[in-house]
Each structure stands twice: as structure tokens, then as C-alpha cells.
mmCIF file of C-alpha atoms in Angstrom:
data_model
loop_
_atom_site.group_PDB
_atom_site.id
_atom_site.type_symbol
_atom_site.label_atom_id
_atom_site.label_comp_id
_atom_site.label_asym_id
_atom_site.label_seq_id
_atom_site.Cartn_x
_atom_site.Cartn_y
_atom_site.Cartn_z
ATOM 1 C CA MET A 1 9.522 -0.411 -7.347
ATOM 2 C CA GLU A 2 7.460 0.517 -10.402
ATOM 3 C CA TYR A 3 4.392 -1.663 -10.876
ATOM 4 C CA ASP A 4 1.371 -0.647 -12.929
ATOM 5 C CA ILE A 5 -1.589 -2.840 -12.026
ATOM 6 C CA ASN A 6 -3.365 -1.599 -15.144
ATOM 7 C CA ASP A 7 -0.596 -2.862 -17.439
ATOM 8 C CA LEU A 8 -2.041 -6.247 -18.309
ATOM 9 C CA SER A 9 0.823 -7.062 -20.668
ATOM 10 C CA ILE A 10 3.009 -7.871 -17.639
ATOM 11 C CA PRO A 11 3.366 -11.686 -17.305
ATOM 12 C CA PHE A 12 1.796 -13.335 -14.254
ATOM 13 C CA GLU A 13 5.161 -14.229 -12.741
ATOM 14 C CA GLU A 14 6.346 -10.628 -12.929
ATOM 15 C CA ARG A 15 3.108 -9.332 -11.400
ATOM 16 C CA HIS A 16 3.474 -11.698 -8.452
ATOM 17 C CA ALA A 17 7.150 -10.788 -8.044
ATOM 18 C CA ALA A 18 6.288 -7.081 -8.019
ATOM 19 C CA CYS A 19 3.557 -7.604 -5.416
ATOM 20 C CA ARG A 20 5.913 -9.614 -3.244
ATOM 21 C CA TRP A 21 8.462 -6.768 -3.360
ATOM 22 C CA LEU A 22 5.719 -4.310 -2.363
ATOM 23 C CA ARG A 23 4.550 -6.550 0.487
ATOM 24 C CA ASP A 24 8.090 -6.674 1.836
ATOM 25 C CA ASN A 25 9.179 -3.099 1.201
ATOM 26 C CA ASP A 26 6.244 -0.744 0.604
ATOM 27 C CA PRO A 27 2.928 -2.392 1.591
ATOM 28 C CA VAL A 28 1.008 0.905 1.431
ATOM 29 C CA HIS A 29 2.292 2.206 -1.877
ATOM 30 C CA TRP A 30 1.355 5.430 -3.668
ATOM 31 C CA ASP A 31 0.915 4.738 -7.391
ATOM 32 C CA GLU A 32 1.832 8.065 -8.939
ATOM 33 C CA LYS A 33 0.876 7.053 -12.470
ATOM 34 C CA ASN A 34 -2.660 5.954 -11.623
ATOM 35 C CA GLY A 35 -3.258 8.258 -8.682
ATOM 36 C CA PHE A 36 -4.232 5.791 -5.967
ATOM 37 C CA TRP A 37 -2.789 3.909 -3.005
ATOM 38 C CA ILE A 38 -2.095 0.184 -3.315
ATOM 39 C CA LEU A 39 -2.409 -2.284 -0.431
ATOM 40 C CA THR A 40 -0.674 -5.627 -0.929
ATOM 41 C CA ARG A 41 -0.546 -7.315 2.505
ATOM 42 C CA HIS A 42 -3.302 -9.620 3.723
ATOM 43 C CA GLU A 43 -3.493 -7.906 7.122
ATOM 44 C CA ASP A 44 -3.928 -4.436 5.630
ATOM 45 C CA VAL A 45 -6.478 -5.480 3.008
ATOM 46 C CA ARG A 46 -8.519 -7.278 5.650
ATOM 47 C CA ALA A 47 -8.388 -4.321 8.049
ATOM 48 C CA LEU A 48 -9.381 -1.784 5.415
ATOM 49 C CA ALA A 49 -12.237 -3.958 4.115
ATOM 50 C CA LYS A 50 -14.022 -3.749 7.466
ATOM 51 C CA ASP A 51 -13.289 -0.055 8.145
ATOM 52 C CA ALA A 52 -16.202 1.649 6.384
ATOM 53 C CA ASP A 53 -15.862 4.675 8.657
ATOM 54 C CA ARG A 54 -12.548 5.809 7.181
ATOM 55 C CA PHE A 55 -12.789 4.068 3.804
ATOM 56 C CA SER A 56 -16.029 4.434 1.853
ATOM 57 C CA ASN A 57 -17.373 1.896 -0.595
ATOM 58 C CA ALA A 58 -19.056 4.532 -2.740
ATOM 59 C CA ILE A 59 -17.825 4.868 -6.316
ATOM 60 C CA HIS A 60 -14.991 7.305 -6.982
ATOM 61 C CA GLY A 61 -13.315 5.966 -10.102
ATOM 62 C CA PRO A 62 -12.780 2.473 -11.515
ATOM 63 C CA TRP A 63 -12.124 -0.868 -9.801
ATOM 64 C CA HIS A 64 -15.606 -1.408 -8.465
ATOM 65 C CA MET A 65 -17.727 -4.399 -9.408
ATOM 66 C CA MET A 66 -20.266 -1.853 -10.623
ATOM 67 C CA SER A 67 -17.935 0.966 -11.566
ATOM 68 C CA THR A 68 -20.268 2.252 -14.274
ATOM 69 C CA THR A 69 -23.496 1.944 -12.307
ATOM 70 C CA ARG A 70 -24.586 3.886 -9.249
ATOM 71 C CA GLY A 71 -26.981 2.557 -6.646
ATOM 72 C CA SER A 72 -25.702 -1.015 -6.352
ATOM 73 C CA ILE A 73 -25.363 -2.666 -2.942
ATOM 74 C CA GLU A 74 -21.640 -2.989 -3.712
ATOM 75 C CA CYS A 75 -21.390 0.801 -3.608
ATOM 76 C CA MET A 76 -23.257 1.431 -0.346
ATOM 77 C CA ASP A 77 -22.092 2.053 3.205
ATOM 78 C CA GLY A 78 -23.650 1.931 6.661
ATOM 79 C CA ARG A 79 -27.383 1.759 7.207
ATOM 80 C CA ALA A 80 -28.307 1.799 3.509
ATOM 81 C CA HIS A 81 -26.016 -1.140 2.839
ATOM 82 C CA LEU A 82 -27.262 -3.133 5.833
ATOM 83 C CA ARG A 83 -30.901 -2.544 4.898
ATOM 84 C CA THR A 84 -30.412 -3.683 1.311
ATOM 85 C CA ARG A 85 -28.200 -6.612 2.304
ATOM 86 C CA ASN A 86 -30.794 -7.898 4.749
ATOM 87 C CA LEU A 87 -33.440 -7.795 2.047
ATOM 88 C CA VAL A 88 -31.482 -9.478 -0.744
ATOM 89 C CA SER A 89 -29.901 -12.092 1.535
ATOM 90 C CA ARG A 90 -33.091 -14.140 1.115
ATOM 91 C CA ALA A 91 -31.745 -15.064 -2.335
ATOM 92 C CA PHE A 92 -28.946 -17.098 -0.730
ATOM 93 C CA THR A 93 -30.547 -19.120 2.056
ATOM 94 C CA PRO A 94 -29.294 -22.693 2.645
ATOM 95 C CA ARG A 95 -32.618 -23.983 1.301
ATOM 96 C CA ILE A 96 -32.178 -22.113 -1.979
ATOM 97 C CA VAL A 97 -28.525 -23.152 -2.356
ATOM 98 C CA SER A 98 -29.563 -26.775 -1.766
ATOM 99 C CA TYR A 99 -32.321 -26.446 -4.365
ATOM 100 C CA LEU A 100 -29.894 -24.947 -6.887
ATOM 101 C CA SER A 101 -27.366 -27.699 -6.175
ATOM 102 C CA GLU A 102 -29.752 -30.247 -7.686
ATOM 103 C CA HIS A 103 -29.958 -28.155 -10.850
ATOM 104 C CA ALA A 104 -26.190 -27.659 -10.939
ATOM 105 C CA HIS A 105 -25.649 -31.428 -10.958
ATOM 106 C CA ARG A 106 -28.050 -31.807 -13.867
ATOM 107 C CA TYR A 107 -26.509 -28.976 -15.870
ATOM 108 C CA ILE A 108 -22.920 -30.238 -15.572
ATOM 109 C CA ASP A 109 -23.964 -33.826 -16.295
ATOM 110 C CA GLU A 110 -25.718 -32.667 -19.456
ATOM 111 C CA ALA A 111 -22.639 -30.668 -20.456
ATOM 112 C CA ILE A 112 -20.329 -33.650 -19.897
ATOM 113 C CA ASP A 113 -22.686 -35.938 -21.826
ATOM 114 C CA ARG A 114 -22.338 -33.658 -24.850
ATOM 115 C CA VAL A 115 -18.521 -33.746 -24.939
ATOM 116 C CA LEU A 116 -17.810 -37.232 -23.597
ATOM 117 C CA PRO A 117 -17.983 -38.976 -27.014
ATOM 118 C CA LEU A 118 -15.652 -36.360 -28.523
ATOM 119 C CA GLY A 119 -12.648 -36.930 -26.248
ATOM 120 C CA ALA A 120 -11.825 -33.222 -26.395
ATOM 121 C CA CYS A 121 -13.393 -29.804 -25.837
ATOM 122 C CA ASP A 122 -12.751 -26.219 -24.888
ATOM 123 C CA PHE A 123 -13.199 -26.508 -21.130
ATOM 124 C CA VAL A 124 -14.332 -22.892 -20.699
ATOM 125 C CA GLU A 125 -17.099 -22.945 -23.284
ATOM 126 C CA ALA A 126 -18.232 -26.533 -22.810
ATOM 127 C CA LEU A 127 -17.913 -27.104 -19.058
ATOM 128 C CA ALA A 128 -17.199 -23.880 -17.116
ATOM 129 C CA VAL A 129 -19.905 -21.702 -18.680
ATOM 130 C CA PRO A 130 -23.114 -23.795 -18.436
ATOM 131 C CA VAL A 131 -23.600 -24.202 -14.675
ATOM 132 C CA PRO A 132 -23.180 -20.601 -13.430
ATOM 133 C CA MET A 133 -24.847 -19.110 -16.504
ATOM 134 C CA ARG A 134 -27.902 -21.375 -16.362
ATOM 135 C CA LEU A 135 -28.262 -21.067 -12.578
ATOM 136 C CA ILE A 136 -28.178 -17.274 -12.629
ATOM 137 C CA ALA A 137 -30.559 -17.212 -15.583
ATOM 138 C CA GLU A 138 -32.914 -19.435 -13.626
ATOM 139 C CA MET A 139 -32.580 -17.317 -10.478
ATOM 140 C CA ILE A 140 -33.562 -14.084 -12.187
ATOM 141 C CA GLY A 141 -36.123 -15.387 -14.639
ATOM 142 C CA ILE A 142 -34.201 -15.372 -17.920
ATOM 143 C CA ALA A 143 -36.193 -17.474 -20.406
ATOM 144 C CA ASP A 144 -34.377 -20.417 -22.011
ATOM 145 C CA GLY A 145 -34.679 -18.856 -25.448
ATOM 146 C CA ASP A 146 -32.983 -15.677 -24.217
ATOM 147 C CA ILE A 147 -29.908 -17.283 -22.606
ATOM 148 C CA ASP A 148 -27.560 -16.572 -25.540
ATOM 149 C CA GLN A 149 -28.498 -12.891 -25.523
ATOM 150 C CA PHE A 150 -28.223 -12.845 -21.737
ATOM 151 C CA ARG A 151 -24.677 -14.171 -21.983
ATOM 152 C CA ARG A 152 -23.671 -11.514 -24.534
ATOM 153 C CA TRP A 153 -24.970 -8.798 -22.223
ATOM 154 C CA SER A 154 -23.240 -10.370 -19.234
ATOM 155 C CA ASP A 155 -19.883 -10.673 -21.030
ATOM 156 C CA ALA A 156 -20.066 -7.061 -22.168
ATOM 157 C CA ILE A 157 -20.945 -5.686 -18.724
ATOM 158 C CA PHE A 158 -18.075 -7.589 -17.124
ATOM 159 C CA GLU A 159 -15.695 -5.459 -19.179
ATOM 160 C CA ALA A 160 -16.888 -2.360 -17.295
ATOM 161 C CA THR A 161 -13.399 -1.405 -16.077
ATOM 162 C CA SER A 162 -11.917 -1.298 -19.556
ATOM 163 C CA SER A 163 -10.377 2.010 -20.627
ATOM 164 C CA ASP A 164 -11.148 1.290 -24.309
ATOM 165 C CA PRO A 165 -13.814 3.836 -25.400
ATOM 166 C CA GLN A 166 -15.419 1.325 -27.768
ATOM 167 C CA ARG A 167 -15.689 -1.205 -24.975
ATOM 168 C CA SER A 168 -17.112 1.430 -22.652
ATOM 169 C CA GLN A 169 -19.809 2.165 -25.214
ATOM 170 C CA ALA A 170 -20.584 -1.554 -25.491
ATOM 171 C CA VAL A 171 -20.860 -1.769 -21.704
ATOM 172 C CA ALA A 172 -23.311 1.137 -21.596
ATOM 173 C CA GLU A 173 -25.453 -0.361 -24.350
ATOM 174 C CA ALA A 174 -25.455 -3.827 -22.788
ATOM 175 C CA SER A 175 -26.311 -2.404 -19.353
ATOM 176 C CA ALA A 176 -29.253 -0.453 -20.739
ATOM 177 C CA ALA A 177 -30.555 -3.437 -22.709
ATOM 178 C CA LEU A 178 -30.241 -5.799 -19.749
ATOM 179 C CA ALA A 179 -31.884 -3.307 -17.370
ATOM 180 C CA SER A 180 -34.824 -3.049 -19.762
ATOM 181 C CA TYR A 181 -35.101 -6.836 -20.001
ATOM 182 C CA LEU A 182 -34.970 -7.217 -16.226
ATOM 183 C CA GLY A 183 -37.665 -4.584 -15.802
ATOM 184 C CA GLU A 184 -39.940 -6.625 -18.062
ATOM 185 C CA ALA A 185 -39.066 -9.836 -16.190
ATOM 186 C CA ILE A 186 -39.971 -8.167 -12.886
ATOM 187 C CA GLY A 187 -43.326 -7.153 -14.316
ATOM 188 C CA LYS A 188 -44.059 -10.715 -15.432
ATOM 189 C CA ARG A 189 -43.084 -12.181 -12.052
ATOM 190 C CA ARG A 190 -45.226 -9.647 -10.227
ATOM 191 C CA ALA A 191 -48.202 -10.660 -12.338
ATOM 192 C CA GLU A 192 -47.452 -14.378 -11.972
ATOM 193 C CA PRO A 193 -45.249 -15.051 -8.906
ATOM 194 C CA ARG A 194 -43.345 -18.334 -8.695
ATOM 195 C CA ASP A 195 -41.460 -20.143 -5.972
ATOM 196 C CA ASP A 196 -38.166 -18.627 -7.071
ATOM 197 C CA ILE A 197 -35.622 -16.003 -6.078
ATOM 198 C CA LEU A 198 -36.849 -13.248 -8.363
ATOM 199 C CA SER A 199 -40.368 -13.528 -6.925
ATOM 200 C CA SER A 200 -38.908 -13.429 -3.414
ATOM 201 C CA LEU A 201 -36.956 -10.257 -4.189
ATOM 202 C CA ILE A 202 -40.015 -8.641 -5.739
ATOM 203 C CA ALA A 203 -41.913 -9.419 -2.543
ATOM 204 C CA ALA A 204 -39.110 -7.681 -0.619
ATOM 205 C CA ARG A 205 -39.493 -4.648 -2.869
ATOM 206 C CA ASP A 206 -43.254 -4.532 -2.524
ATOM 207 C CA ALA A 207 -42.943 -4.761 1.249
ATOM 208 C CA GLY A 208 -41.978 -1.094 1.038
ATOM 209 C CA ALA A 209 -45.634 -0.327 1.586
ATOM 210 C CA LEU A 210 -45.028 -1.357 5.194
ATOM 211 C CA GLY A 211 -42.549 1.395 5.836
ATOM 212 C CA GLU A 212 -39.939 3.639 4.264
ATOM 213 C CA ASP A 213 -37.057 1.203 4.777
ATOM 214 C CA ALA A 214 -38.957 -2.048 4.418
ATOM 215 C CA GLY A 215 -38.589 -2.803 0.720
ATOM 216 C CA LEU A 216 -36.337 -2.486 -2.282
ATOM 217 C CA ALA A 217 -36.913 0.366 -4.698
ATOM 218 C CA HIS A 218 -37.360 -0.733 -8.306
ATOM 219 C CA ASP A 219 -33.945 0.643 -9.342
ATOM 220 C CA GLU A 220 -32.291 -1.048 -6.357
ATOM 221 C CA LEU A 221 -33.741 -4.372 -7.434
ATOM 222 C CA ILE A 222 -32.504 -3.859 -11.003
ATOM 223 C CA GLN A 223 -29.008 -2.950 -9.782
ATOM 224 C CA PHE A 224 -28.858 -5.948 -7.455
ATOM 225 C CA LEU A 225 -29.867 -8.293 -10.260
ATOM 226 C CA MET A 226 -27.157 -6.831 -12.506
ATOM 227 C CA LEU A 227 -24.570 -7.279 -9.763
ATOM 228 C CA LEU A 228 -25.795 -10.844 -9.305
ATOM 229 C CA ILE A 229 -25.207 -11.478 -12.995
ATOM 230 C CA MET A 230 -21.623 -10.235 -12.789
ATOM 231 C CA ALA A 231 -20.647 -11.746 -9.443
ATOM 232 C CA GLY A 232 -22.667 -14.930 -9.775
ATOM 233 C CA ASN A 233 -22.058 -15.775 -13.398
ATOM 234 C CA GLU A 234 -18.780 -14.365 -14.683
ATOM 235 C CA THR A 235 -16.619 -14.654 -11.571
ATOM 236 C CA THR A 236 -17.748 -18.213 -10.801
ATOM 237 C CA ARG A 237 -17.092 -19.230 -14.398
ATOM 238 C CA ASN A 238 -13.594 -17.792 -14.169
ATOM 239 C CA ALA A 239 -12.915 -19.517 -10.849
ATOM 240 C CA ILE A 240 -13.947 -22.853 -12.384
ATOM 241 C CA SER A 241 -11.754 -22.283 -15.452
ATOM 242 C CA GLY A 242 -8.798 -21.028 -13.413
ATOM 243 C CA GLY A 243 -9.191 -23.854 -10.931
ATOM 244 C CA MET A 244 -9.146 -26.477 -13.670
ATOM 245 C CA LEU A 245 -6.069 -24.899 -15.223
ATOM 246 C CA ALA A 246 -4.347 -25.044 -11.819
ATOM 247 C CA LEU A 247 -5.228 -28.726 -11.462
ATOM 248 C CA LEU A 248 -3.995 -29.508 -14.983
ATOM 249 C CA GLN A 249 -0.737 -27.669 -14.322
ATOM 250 C CA HIS A 250 -0.336 -29.621 -11.066
ATOM 251 C CA PRO A 251 -1.242 -33.157 -12.186
ATOM 252 C CA GLU A 252 -0.207 -34.680 -8.869
ATOM 253 C CA GLN A 253 -2.813 -32.514 -7.150
ATOM 254 C CA LEU A 254 -5.436 -33.444 -9.744
ATOM 255 C CA GLU A 255 -4.744 -37.139 -9.214
ATOM 256 C CA ARG A 256 -4.829 -36.741 -5.441
ATOM 257 C CA LEU A 257 -8.229 -35.086 -5.680
ATOM 258 C CA ARG A 258 -9.478 -37.737 -8.085
ATOM 259 C CA GLN A 259 -8.452 -40.486 -5.652
ATOM 260 C CA ASP A 260 -9.910 -38.720 -2.607
ATOM 261 C CA LEU A 261 -12.979 -36.614 -3.377
ATOM 262 C CA ALA A 262 -13.338 -35.939 0.361
ATOM 263 C CA LEU A 263 -10.679 -33.282 -0.288
ATOM 264 C CA MET A 264 -13.116 -31.289 -2.440
ATOM 265 C CA PRO A 265 -13.984 -28.673 0.240
ATOM 266 C CA THR A 266 -10.330 -27.744 0.825
ATOM 267 C CA ALA A 267 -9.641 -27.973 -2.919
ATOM 268 C CA VAL A 268 -12.414 -25.451 -3.583
ATOM 269 C CA GLU A 269 -10.953 -23.031 -1.020
ATOM 270 C CA GLU A 270 -7.527 -23.411 -2.633
ATOM 271 C CA ILE A 271 -8.991 -22.781 -6.074
ATOM 272 C CA LEU A 272 -10.564 -19.588 -4.736
ATOM 273 C CA ARG A 273 -7.274 -18.466 -3.175
ATOM 274 C CA TRP A 274 -5.192 -19.391 -6.197
ATOM 275 C CA THR A 275 -7.411 -17.846 -8.847
ATOM 276 C CA SER A 276 -8.369 -14.688 -6.881
ATOM 277 C CA VAL A 277 -10.669 -13.913 -9.778
ATOM 278 C CA VAL A 278 -11.443 -10.324 -8.751
ATOM 279 C CA ARG A 279 -7.982 -8.776 -8.857
ATOM 280 C CA ALA A 280 -8.725 -5.691 -6.780
ATOM 281 C CA LEU A 281 -11.457 -3.399 -5.472
ATOM 282 C CA CYS A 282 -11.392 0.218 -4.422
ATOM 283 C CA ARG A 283 -12.278 2.273 -1.355
ATOM 284 C CA THR A 284 -12.219 6.052 -0.918
ATOM 285 C CA VAL A 285 -10.660 7.855 2.053
ATOM 286 C CA THR A 286 -13.388 9.745 3.947
ATOM 287 C CA ARG A 287 -11.038 11.916 6.017
ATOM 288 C CA ASP A 288 -7.305 12.512 6.387
ATOM 289 C CA THR A 289 -5.916 9.452 8.116
ATOM 290 C CA GLU A 290 -2.777 7.415 8.716
ATOM 291 C CA LEU A 291 -2.258 3.861 7.532
ATOM 292 C CA CYS A 292 0.961 1.974 8.279
ATOM 293 C CA GLY A 293 2.842 5.221 8.703
ATOM 294 C CA LYS A 294 1.551 6.775 5.454
ATOM 295 C CA GLN A 295 -0.629 9.874 5.349
ATOM 296 C CA LEU A 296 -3.770 9.320 3.285
ATOM 297 C CA LEU A 297 -5.836 12.357 2.309
ATOM 298 C CA GLU A 298 -9.589 12.692 2.138
ATOM 299 C CA GLY A 299 -10.845 11.822 -1.329
ATOM 300 C CA GLN A 300 -7.878 9.664 -2.298
ATOM 301 C CA ARG A 301 -8.569 6.136 -3.487
ATOM 302 C CA VAL A 302 -7.115 2.949 -2.002
ATOM 303 C CA LEU A 303 -6.849 -0.242 -4.034
ATOM 304 C CA MET A 304 -7.022 -3.566 -2.187
ATOM 305 C CA ILE A 305 -5.096 -6.114 -4.276
ATOM 306 C CA TYR A 306 -6.605 -9.509 -3.519
ATOM 307 C CA THR A 307 -4.221 -11.359 -5.830
ATOM 308 C CA SER A 308 -1.389 -10.154 -3.589
ATOM 309 C CA ALA A 309 -3.128 -10.579 -0.218
ATOM 310 C CA ASN A 310 -3.972 -14.179 -1.106
ATOM 311 C CA ARG A 311 -0.279 -14.989 -1.623
ATOM 312 C CA ASP A 312 1.064 -13.197 1.416
ATOM 313 C CA GLU A 313 3.872 -15.236 2.981
ATOM 314 C CA ARG A 314 2.928 -13.839 6.391
ATOM 315 C CA VAL A 315 -0.362 -15.762 6.248
ATOM 316 C CA PHE A 316 0.059 -18.689 3.849
ATOM 317 C CA ASP A 317 2.707 -21.386 4.019
ATOM 318 C CA ALA A 318 4.437 -21.686 0.619
ATOM 319 C CA PRO A 319 1.758 -19.468 -1.000
ATOM 320 C CA HIS A 320 3.024 -20.067 -4.540
ATOM 321 C CA GLU A 321 2.317 -23.786 -4.232
ATOM 322 C CA PHE A 322 -1.113 -25.108 -5.225
ATOM 323 C CA ARG A 323 -2.315 -27.613 -2.612
ATOM 324 C CA VAL A 324 -5.754 -29.230 -2.651
ATOM 325 C CA ASP A 325 -5.426 -30.028 1.065
ATOM 326 C CA ARG A 326 -4.305 -26.566 2.210
ATOM 327 C CA THR A 327 -5.573 -25.740 5.677
ATOM 328 C CA PRO A 328 -6.003 -23.259 7.185
ATOM 329 C CA ASN A 329 -6.817 -21.125 4.177
ATOM 330 C CA GLU A 330 -7.892 -17.623 5.181
ATOM 331 C CA HIS A 331 -8.105 -16.207 1.658
ATOM 332 C CA LEU A 332 -9.888 -12.929 1.001
ATOM 333 C CA THR A 333 -11.380 -13.841 -2.361
ATOM 334 C CA PHE A 334 -14.908 -13.079 -1.135
ATOM 335 C CA GLY A 335 -13.839 -9.931 0.676
ATOM 336 C CA PHE A 336 -14.174 -9.381 4.405
ATOM 337 C CA GLY A 337 -16.436 -7.599 6.856
ATOM 338 C CA ALA A 338 -19.780 -6.036 5.975
ATOM 339 C CA HIS A 339 -19.270 -6.539 2.241
ATOM 340 C CA TYR A 340 -18.361 -10.230 2.438
ATOM 341 C CA CYS A 341 -19.853 -11.813 -0.684
ATOM 342 C CA LEU A 342 -23.486 -12.820 -0.152
ATOM 343 C CA GLY A 343 -23.170 -15.550 -2.763
ATOM 344 C CA ALA A 344 -20.039 -17.195 -1.350
ATOM 345 C CA ASN A 345 -21.785 -20.464 -0.453
ATOM 346 C CA LEU A 346 -23.506 -20.576 -3.837
ATOM 347 C CA ALA A 347 -20.191 -20.100 -5.652
ATOM 348 C CA LYS A 348 -18.466 -22.764 -3.560
ATOM 349 C CA MET A 349 -21.285 -25.193 -4.276
ATOM 350 C CA GLU A 350 -21.041 -24.597 -8.027
ATOM 351 C CA ILE A 351 -17.261 -25.025 -8.109
ATOM 352 C CA ALA A 352 -17.469 -28.218 -6.060
ATOM 353 C CA VAL A 353 -20.232 -29.723 -8.196
ATOM 354 C CA VAL A 354 -18.462 -28.990 -11.481
ATOM 355 C CA MET A 355 -15.046 -30.161 -10.292
ATOM 356 C CA ARG A 356 -16.406 -33.355 -8.728
ATOM 357 C CA GLU A 357 -18.199 -34.414 -11.906
ATOM 358 C CA VAL A 358 -15.372 -33.419 -14.238
ATOM 359 C CA VAL A 359 -12.602 -35.253 -12.380
ATOM 360 C CA SER A 360 -14.865 -38.278 -11.857
ATOM 361 C CA ARG A 361 -16.280 -38.610 -15.368
ATOM 362 C CA LEU A 362 -13.399 -37.501 -17.619
ATOM 363 C CA PRO A 363 -10.505 -39.941 -17.128
ATOM 364 C CA GLY A 364 -7.124 -38.891 -18.449
ATOM 365 C CA LEU A 365 -8.128 -35.219 -18.446
ATOM 366 C CA ARG A 366 -5.175 -33.073 -19.550
ATOM 367 C CA LEU A 367 -4.288 -30.023 -21.602
ATOM 368 C CA ALA A 368 -4.590 -30.603 -25.328
ATOM 369 C CA PRO A 369 -1.261 -30.934 -27.191
ATOM 370 C CA ARG A 370 0.021 -27.485 -28.171
ATOM 371 C CA ALA A 371 -2.996 -25.978 -26.420
ATOM 372 C CA GLU A 372 -3.284 -22.200 -26.659
ATOM 373 C CA ILE A 373 -4.651 -20.881 -23.384
ATOM 374 C CA ARG A 374 -6.293 -17.542 -24.118
ATOM 375 C CA ARG A 375 -7.005 -14.838 -21.572
ATOM 376 C CA ASP A 376 -9.004 -11.642 -21.711
ATOM 377 C CA ASP A 377 -7.433 -8.274 -20.932
ATOM 378 C CA GLY A 378 -10.238 -7.084 -18.645
ATOM 379 C CA ALA A 379 -8.843 -5.021 -15.789
ATOM 380 C CA LEU A 380 -11.210 -6.227 -13.074
ATOM 381 C CA ALA A 381 -10.789 -9.976 -13.262
ATOM 382 C CA GLU A 382 -8.374 -12.747 -14.110
ATOM 383 C CA THR A 383 -10.225 -14.291 -17.041
ATOM 384 C CA ILE A 384 -9.527 -17.397 -19.135
ATOM 385 C CA THR A 385 -11.479 -17.409 -22.372
ATOM 386 C CA SER A 386 -10.196 -20.653 -23.897
ATOM 387 C CA LEU A 387 -8.749 -23.814 -22.306
ATOM 388 C CA PRO A 388 -8.475 -26.742 -24.777
ATOM 389 C CA VAL A 389 -8.434 -30.149 -23.052
ATOM 390 C CA VAL A 390 -8.483 -33.826 -24.040
ATOM 391 C CA PHE A 391 -9.606 -36.866 -22.071
#
């Protein structure tokens, strides 16, 4: 079975059909064209994700969240990863998520107020973008007047896996500009601390005076903030957009959710499974090893395909059906093991808040007549850039 995960011209249905064939016939598949192994079964992806001893998270090629940037927590293993994770986890405490929830409600209500009199909008731009973008900007100290520039940088960096040389240059320029901006923001917060996440992370960095492993180095803090921008802004936006498209394409599920908002927690989990925004991530083989009868050599790369694992018939009943009441739902959208997404609860909160307000306040919500749904060709994520709706 020939399937090139980097060929984004392949229609969704064909991609899913190819992954199903691989799950059934060759679950640990050597991709000769791209030079890496592909894992498509839920069980294998989950097992590899927690096996840092044989499969390193360090960067060796594309398909990392931070594939162009070294030193991010996403690219660490073992003690270094645990140390950094423990320090930055203070950005995602239940108290902080609860605090941000209040802001999320205000941001989506303001966004809905702007479009309500119009009866139509581009869902992505008008309703999916504001909450995650404004929350992340608030978390890391982006001034209100700089939000538009912040978004341009964020959009450019999210294209980091593109093979287009011009895009790669744009990514490098955006990364450098954003890193410089964040360095200035850190300096301002150090001079005038606030009761916010950036100040808390700076305190974690400055605690380094207490011992070699106590605090975050300046570059580590910059890299974490850049990862937060990508994982907390872009991926959540895409999950919201993809989730709304799924609801609009399954109107009976949308109406069921509208009539019973108590289903929102399971609906959010199904949106995360269905959209699988991050298509795949990579690990590197640390020593010659065997996996499902295949011989993997030290230095080879292994791609974990989340879009396939999350539709594995061995785990999910009728996985190609979208069900807002699906339970259990053991999707791997946030990863598994030591690298399970730190911001999972924050992302779930944002999706739930946006969806609850949208389905409650926009009666008759549906795709616009002759709507052109546009997608981006970024390799890392399933991205919807335009979703015209009427209500």
C-alpha cells in the first residue's frame, strides 16, 4: 500500500482509507519515500509515546511541534524534561484555568455580539480565533495593541513543517521577531510583576539561584512560551473550527447538543478525537530494537499518526461516525505518557465555552449556501482557514 503522508493533495476519505489498510495489514510500515516508519494503530502509538528509553523525543527531522527550534520542552527526554515540565506546569493549575474561563466567556460573548446582527460570518475568523488568541496573548503578556502582529507571527511559526523554502524563511523570521518580543516582555514583567502566568514562569526561572536545576534558563522560558503560542493558540483554534464543521455536517448531533448541553463534556472529547488537529509527531530510535515483528535501527525515525490511531476500529466503536455522546473515548489527541499535553484542560475549557455559547446564541446555525470551506496545506496540522456560516 503506497501512502505518502506528506502528499496533502490526497482527499480526506482516501487518507483515512489508506490508514485503515495500514492498520489492518502493515501497522508498522516503512515509508521508503520519506525515510521513516509509520505507526497507525492506537495500541502501538500509545505504547511508543510512553517508551522514551527506546524512542527519543529529541529532534531528528520534521514532524515535531518545534521542528525548527531546539531546546523546547517538546524535544526533551528524561530528567531534563521532567524538571522543565514541573516548573512550567504552574501555568496550568485548576485555579488559573478557572480564572481564564471567566475571560473566555467574555471574549466569545463579545465576538458573538459583533456578528449577531449580521446573520452570517466566517466562523474561523469571527468566532474560532478570538478566544484562544486573546487568552494566550493575556497569558504571556502580549499588549492589546500588538495582538494583530502576534497573530501574524503565530500563523507563520505554525507552518514550521512546510517544505516550501519561502515559507521556511518566513518561519525563521517570525520566530526571531517573536523571540525578541518575548524577551522584552519578560524584562517588563521582571521589573513589574503581576498576578499572571508570565510572572509566575519568570519566578520559576529566577529560582535558579537556589540551585542548578531549580529554575528555567532564559532560553528555556522563551522556547516554552513559543510552544505555548503554537499549542495553545493555533491547535485550539483548529479544534474549534473542525469541531464546528463536524457539528454542521452532522446536524442531528448539533441539534442533540443544543437540546442537551449536559452532553458538552463528551462532545468536546469527540471533537478532539474527530479533528485530531496534530496529524502526527515523530520519535527517534535510540538503539536497534524490534516493534511488532519489524526491525528498527538506531537513528531511524518513527511517525505516530494520531489521525489514524483516533479512528482505530480496535478501540472505537464505529470510529467514522461523529457522536456527541461517545463514551468511552480514549483518543490520543493530547498524546500519552510523560509528554501528555500540559494544556489539555485549558484547551477543553476553551472548546466547551465557545461551543456552548455558539450553539446557544446562534439559532439556525448552518453552512452558508455554496460555502467554500478552505483549508491550509500545512503538514503538521489539519487546519481550516475559512468556514462561512449563516444563522
